[in-house]
Amino acid sequence: MFKLTTFRKIVLLLFLLLLPILVLYSVSTNTSTEVVRKQIETTNLNQLTFLMNQLDTNIEQLSMFPVLLSYDPYIREFLDRRPPLEFDARNAEYRIIEKLSLQSVSNGWKNDLTVIIPREKRAISSNIFLLESDQDMTGPIYTRWTYSLEEAGGKTERYFVHEIGEPAKAERKEAAQAVFRVRFTTANMTAMLDAYKNGKNNDPFLYVPGEQPVLNGTSSAEKAEQLIGLLEGELDKEPETGQRLVELGGEQHLVSYVKSRQLGWYLVDYTPYQSVITPITEQRNFFYVIIGLLLVLAVGASFLLYRNVQRPLGKLIGSVQRIKRGDYSARIDYLAKNEFDYLIFQFNEMSDQIQLLIEDVYAEKLRSREATLKQLQSQINPHFLYNSLFFIINSAEMNDRQAVVEMSQNLAEYYRYATRVENQSVALEDELELVRNYLMIQNLRMGRVQFEIDVPEKMLDLELPRLILQPIVENAIVHGVEKSPEGGMITITGKQDDRYNMIFVQDDGPGMEPQRLRDLQAELAQPMSEEVGCGTWNVHRRLQYRFGGQSGLVFEQLPMGGLCVTIKWTRSDV
């Protein structure tokens, strides 16, 4: 027959303790992974959107340059009223070049500003190395940003070009008096992409279907082309901003994209998806390793506990059982080689003497313990204890750990004080601490008990009999607070006059009728009755026996409702 030994119980208990932690952590990790993943995706998309806003801001600023040039008075004068002298014309042209250069460098991007005069087949540019060509004088006017390739110095340069004509309705350069053009090289974009990347594990680039993409300086062209092949024809069907997961090179990648409102191009960034969740995965795996180590250590600790505790306890229990059955010759011959050896030695000595003491000393101890136990039990209100324990059970079932801890702590402090019988005189501070624990317990149970304790510090060291305040506070809750659905307030204050120390316990409940209040005060002088109650009568009489006939309880109806119970006793220092 299978038997749950202490060792097996401990191992099972440890496993049951670790299993909920493991399950909760797994659920928490999965939830955290999802939250962090979404947060990282949102952050990546926000950063990409911010970069695109920077790009669009620069491009929008460049878009305004041709407009500003078309309204410049020097340029207008140069176009409309040509100076008669070649020398003056050359000076005006130099002045325009200087203005174009200043306008060009006002933007952080490297750009060229050009004024094209088709009828004269000439161009004035901020770039002194610009070569005039027939293509500059003919062809359509690029009123939208246009991507173009130009051969320069044996290599192909890539530009974005934007033009406006004069007059504005002109669609081709041949029909325009002048064309104002701004262009910038894609190297500006590459520099911004490099600054955005800055050693991170991502790879941003600019892309539009049908054109060669603009990559960052360290981009993987092969992966970019592969990704473009997957996105070809798909982005136009999607919102202008979004994210998706794609597989590149057998690995999942998170792709984020934002469309430029100025160029119509897409700013695309992709990063290995595994790198996003790697920190969480590593943390989860580390936790599992720690749980495994804890389980191994727990089993090892259980074995040591079994070897060093359970076996000696088993020997002790067996010997005790023999003595219980009347075999007073029971001895323990086991050596635990630890602190249990002393206990075993003392047990053997006890066994030697127990036959001599069993009829007198041991029996007397049993009677004494029984009397002490009854005295302690008489001080415990079973209904209060049952209700508190049921509250702990209910809170535990609802996983309200804080409530369980608070109730258990206050209940422990309450009964530790209430069952202590060695000293019948205590400081007022200790009585107030007991009341505070009691009120905390009641507030946890009912949820509608408020209290305030304000006693002068000089009164805290005053001595009085044990359990004087708690019965009065209990009556205030039962007859005052519990009768109100909204709950109530218990106020405890202290005061001294020339003759008495006084503690006031007030509630804001319904109070009492004046006649009932007078009857209650009169009944305190009579023998204890059910109307007065054991607690109230006992407190009143104990105060009188200890401090004299002028001490005791005084009941008073409060003007705003509620009852005030005054606990007063004569001052010993007067």
PDB file of C-alpha atoms in Angstrom, residues 123-256:
ATOM      1  CA  ALA A 123      21.072  78.556 -67.346  1.00  0.00           C
ATOM      2  CA  ILE A 124      22.182  80.299 -64.158  1.00  0.00           C
ATOM      3  CA  SER A 125      22.867  77.859 -61.292  1.00  0.00           C
ATOM      4  CA  SER A 126      24.185  77.759 -57.762  1.00  0.00           C
ATOM      5  CA  ASN A 127      26.349  74.870 -58.990  1.00  0.00           C
ATOM      6  CA  ILE A 128      29.247  76.394 -60.961  1.00  0.00           C
ATOM      7  CA  PHE A 129      30.054  72.973 -62.396  1.00  0.00           C
ATOM      8  CA  LEU A 130      26.636  72.557 -63.977  1.00  0.00           C
ATOM      9  CA  LEU A 131      26.895  71.954 -67.748  1.00  0.00           C
ATOM     10  CA  GLU A 132      24.195  73.416 -69.936  1.00  0.00           C
ATOM     11  CA  SER A 133      22.635  70.900 -72.297  1.00  0.00           C
ATOM     12  CA  ASP A 134      19.797  70.798 -74.756  1.00  0.00           C
ATOM     13  CA  GLN A 135      17.815  68.699 -72.325  1.00  0.00           C
ATOM     14  CA  ASP A 136      17.725  71.615 -69.914  1.00  0.00           C
ATOM     15  CA  MET A 137      16.115  73.852 -72.557  1.00  0.00           C
ATOM     16  CA  THR A 138      13.498  71.465 -73.887  1.00  0.00           C
ATOM     17  CA  GLY A 139      11.108  68.877 -72.599  1.00  0.00           C
ATOM     18  CA  PRO A 140       8.356  68.869 -70.003  1.00  0.00           C
ATOM     19  CA  ILE A 141       8.419  70.966 -66.864  1.00  0.00           C
ATOM     20  CA  TYR A 142       8.600  68.656 -63.833  1.00  0.00           C
ATOM     21  CA  THR A 143       6.042  70.287 -61.563  1.00  0.00           C
ATOM     22  CA  ARG A 144       6.186  67.198 -59.312  1.00  0.00           C
ATOM     23  CA  TRP A 145       9.271  65.696 -57.791  1.00  0.00           C
ATOM     24  CA  THR A 146      10.792  63.467 -60.459  1.00  0.00           C
ATOM     25  CA  TYR A 147      13.482  60.838 -60.086  1.00  0.00           C
ATOM     26  CA  SER A 148      16.219  61.178 -62.730  1.00  0.00           C
ATOM     27  CA  LEU A 149      19.594  59.707 -63.596  1.00  0.00           C
ATOM     28  CA  GLU A 150      22.463  61.785 -64.987  1.00  0.00           C
ATOM     29  CA  GLU A 151      25.889  60.817 -66.235  1.00  0.00           C
ATOM     30  CA  ALA A 152      28.660  62.866 -64.661  1.00  0.00           C
ATOM     31  CA  GLY A 153      32.361  62.109 -64.658  1.00  0.00           C
ATOM     32  CA  GLY A 154      31.865  58.571 -65.926  1.00  0.00           C
ATOM     33  CA  LYS A 155      29.399  57.589 -63.219  1.00  0.00           C
ATOM     34  CA  THR A 156      25.650  57.816 -62.833  1.00  0.00           C
ATOM     35  CA  GLU A 157      24.265  60.335 -60.368  1.00  0.00           C
ATOM     36  CA  ARG A 158      20.705  59.998 -59.069  1.00  0.00           C
ATOM     37  CA  TYR A 159      18.649  63.114 -58.419  1.00  0.00           C
ATOM     38  CA  PHE A 160      15.184  64.260 -57.504  1.00  0.00           C
ATOM     39  CA  VAL A 161      14.105  67.269 -59.602  1.00  0.00           C
ATOM     40  CA  HIS A 162      11.301  69.783 -59.096  1.00  0.00           C
ATOM     41  CA  GLU A 163      10.526  72.710 -61.474  1.00  0.00           C
ATOM     42  CA  ILE A 164       8.036  75.528 -61.943  1.00  0.00           C
ATOM     43  CA  GLY A 165       7.607  77.540 -65.131  1.00  0.00           C
ATOM     44  CA  GLU A 166       7.082  81.195 -65.862  1.00  0.00           C
ATOM     45  CA  PRO A 167       4.314  81.647 -66.801  1.00  0.00           C
ATOM     46  CA  ALA A 168       2.793  79.056 -64.462  1.00  0.00           C
ATOM     47  CA  LYS A 169       0.525  77.570 -67.171  1.00  0.00           C
ATOM     48  CA  ALA A 170       3.516  76.568 -69.320  1.00  0.00           C
ATOM     49  CA  GLU A 171       3.845  72.781 -69.486  1.00  0.00           C
ATOM     50  CA  ARG A 172       7.065  72.591 -71.529  1.00  0.00           C
ATOM     51  CA  LYS A 173      10.301  74.494 -71.236  1.00  0.00           C
ATOM     52  CA  GLU A 174      10.090  75.776 -74.821  1.00  0.00           C
ATOM     53  CA  ALA A 175       6.877  77.642 -73.965  1.00  0.00           C
ATOM     54  CA  ALA A 176       8.243  79.226 -70.788  1.00  0.00           C
ATOM     55  CA  GLN A 177      10.042  82.503 -70.364  1.00  0.00           C
ATOM     56  CA  ALA A 178      11.978  80.921 -67.489  1.00  0.00           C
ATOM     57  CA  VAL A 179      12.083  77.664 -65.541  1.00  0.00           C
ATOM     58  CA  PHE A 180      13.075  77.601 -61.864  1.00  0.00           C
ATOM     59  CA  ARG A 181      14.511  74.256 -60.875  1.00  0.00           C
ATOM     60  CA  VAL A 182      15.699  72.647 -57.654  1.00  0.00           C
ATOM     61  CA  ARG A 183      17.305  69.240 -57.449  1.00  0.00           C
ATOM     62  CA  PHE A 184      19.068  67.220 -54.820  1.00  0.00           C
ATOM     63  CA  THR A 185      21.121  64.066 -54.920  1.00  0.00           C
ATOM     64  CA  THR A 186      20.009  60.843 -53.248  1.00  0.00           C
ATOM     65  CA  ALA A 187      23.228  60.980 -51.211  1.00  0.00           C
ATOM     66  CA  ASN A 188      21.323  63.233 -48.804  1.00  0.00           C
ATOM     67  CA  MET A 189      18.784  60.462 -48.201  1.00  0.00           C
ATOM     68  CA  THR A 190      21.519  57.862 -47.859  1.00  0.00           C
ATOM     69  CA  ALA A 191      23.165  59.965 -45.138  1.00  0.00           C
ATOM     70  CA  MET A 192      19.878  60.224 -43.215  1.00  0.00           C
ATOM     71  CA  LEU A 193      19.305  56.474 -43.553  1.00  0.00           C
ATOM     72  CA  ASP A 194      22.833  55.816 -42.239  1.00  0.00           C
ATOM     73  CA  ALA A 195      22.244  58.120 -39.262  1.00  0.00           C
ATOM     74  CA  TYR A 196      18.927  56.367 -38.552  1.00  0.00           C
ATOM     75  CA  LYS A 197      20.522  52.922 -38.741  1.00  0.00           C
ATOM     76  CA  ASN A 198      23.599  53.846 -36.653  1.00  0.00           C
ATOM     77  CA  GLY A 199      24.700  50.305 -35.819  1.00  0.00           C
ATOM     78  CA  LYS A 200      21.208  48.938 -35.134  1.00  0.00           C
ATOM     79  CA  ASN A 201      20.103  45.584 -36.483  1.00  0.00           C
ATOM     80  CA  ASN A 202      17.860  47.045 -39.163  1.00  0.00           C
ATOM     81  CA  ASP A 203      18.196  48.030 -42.839  1.00  0.00           C
ATOM     82  CA  PRO A 204      16.133  51.039 -44.015  1.00  0.00           C
ATOM     83  CA  PHE A 205      15.781  52.040 -47.673  1.00  0.00           C
ATOM     84  CA  LEU A 206      13.544  54.147 -49.939  1.00  0.00           C
ATOM     85  CA  TYR A 207      11.557  52.448 -52.649  1.00  0.00           C
ATOM     86  CA  VAL A 208       8.894  53.072 -55.252  1.00  0.00           C
ATOM     87  CA  PRO A 209       7.719  50.499 -57.814  1.00  0.00           C
ATOM     88  CA  GLY A 210       9.542  50.794 -61.122  1.00  0.00           C
ATOM     89  CA  GLU A 211      12.572  52.719 -59.825  1.00  0.00           C
ATOM     90  CA  GLN A 212      15.914  51.758 -58.382  1.00  0.00           C
ATOM     91  CA  PRO A 213      15.748  51.900 -54.563  1.00  0.00           C
ATOM     92  CA  VAL A 214      17.783  54.304 -52.445  1.00  0.00           C
ATOM     93  CA  LEU A 215      19.731  52.172 -49.975  1.00  0.00           C
ATOM     94  CA  ASN A 216      21.676  53.103 -46.862  1.00  0.00           C
ATOM     95  CA  GLY A 217      25.460  52.954 -46.962  1.00  0.00           C
ATOM     96  CA  THR A 218      25.720  49.487 -45.359  1.00  0.00           C
ATOM     97  CA  SER A 219      22.588  47.954 -46.800  1.00  0.00           C
ATOM     98  CA  SER A 220      22.398  44.371 -48.050  1.00  0.00           C
ATOM     99  CA  ALA A 221      21.411  44.896 -51.682  1.00  0.00           C
ATOM    100  CA  GLU A 222      20.538  41.219 -52.070  1.00  0.00           C
ATOM    101  CA  LYS A 223      18.095  41.230 -49.153  1.00  0.00           C
ATOM    102  CA  ALA A 224      16.661  44.570 -50.243  1.00  0.00           C
ATOM    103  CA  GLU A 225      15.988  43.237 -53.758  1.00  0.00           C
ATOM    104  CA  GLN A 226      14.456  40.086 -52.302  1.00  0.00           C
ATOM    105  CA  LEU A 227      12.197  42.156 -50.036  1.00  0.00           C
ATOM    106  CA  ILE A 228      11.235  44.467 -52.913  1.00  0.00           C
ATOM    107  CA  GLY A 229      10.240  41.393 -54.902  1.00  0.00           C
ATOM    108  CA  LEU A 230       7.920  40.352 -52.075  1.00  0.00           C
ATOM    109  CA  LEU A 231       6.459  43.852 -51.693  1.00  0.00           C
ATOM    110  CA  GLU A 232       6.085  44.544 -55.419  1.00  0.00           C
ATOM    111  CA  GLY A 233       2.480  45.442 -56.128  1.00  0.00           C
ATOM    112  CA  GLU A 234       1.444  44.849 -52.512  1.00  0.00           C
ATOM    113  CA  LEU A 235       2.095  48.203 -50.835  1.00  0.00           C
ATOM    114  CA  ASP A 236      -0.325  50.062 -53.123  1.00  0.00           C
ATOM    115  CA  LYS A 237      -3.098  47.870 -51.721  1.00  0.00           C
ATOM    116  CA  GLU A 238      -2.144  48.612 -48.112  1.00  0.00           C
ATOM    117  CA  PRO A 239      -2.510  51.754 -45.956  1.00  0.00           C
ATOM    118  CA  GLU A 240       0.215  54.367 -46.301  1.00  0.00           C
ATOM    119  CA  THR A 241       1.679  53.257 -42.969  1.00  0.00           C
ATOM    120  CA  GLY A 242       1.879  49.694 -41.711  1.00  0.00           C
ATOM    121  CA  GLN A 243       3.828  46.607 -40.714  1.00  0.00           C
ATOM    122  CA  ARG A 244       3.962  42.976 -41.733  1.00  0.00           C
ATOM    123  CA  LEU A 245       5.988  39.834 -41.143  1.00  0.00           C
ATOM    124  CA  VAL A 246       7.879  38.388 -44.127  1.00  0.00           C
ATOM    125  CA  GLU A 247      10.382  35.564 -44.457  1.00  0.00           C
ATOM    126  CA  LEU A 248      13.830  36.451 -45.791  1.00  0.00           C
ATOM    127  CA  GLY A 249      16.578  33.873 -46.003  1.00  0.00           C
ATOM    128  CA  GLY A 250      14.580  31.400 -43.944  1.00  0.00           C
ATOM    129  CA  GLU A 251      14.128  33.889 -41.081  1.00  0.00           C
ATOM    130  CA  GLN A 252      11.114  35.953 -40.077  1.00  0.00           C
ATOM    131  CA  HIS A 253      11.586  39.722 -40.437  1.00  0.00           C
ATOM    132  CA  LEU A 254       9.437  42.576 -39.191  1.00  0.00           C
ATOM    133  CA  VAL A 255       8.893  45.014 -42.069  1.00  0.00           C
ATOM    134  CA  SER A 256       7.693  48.565 -41.356  1.00  0.00           C
TER     135      SER A 256
END
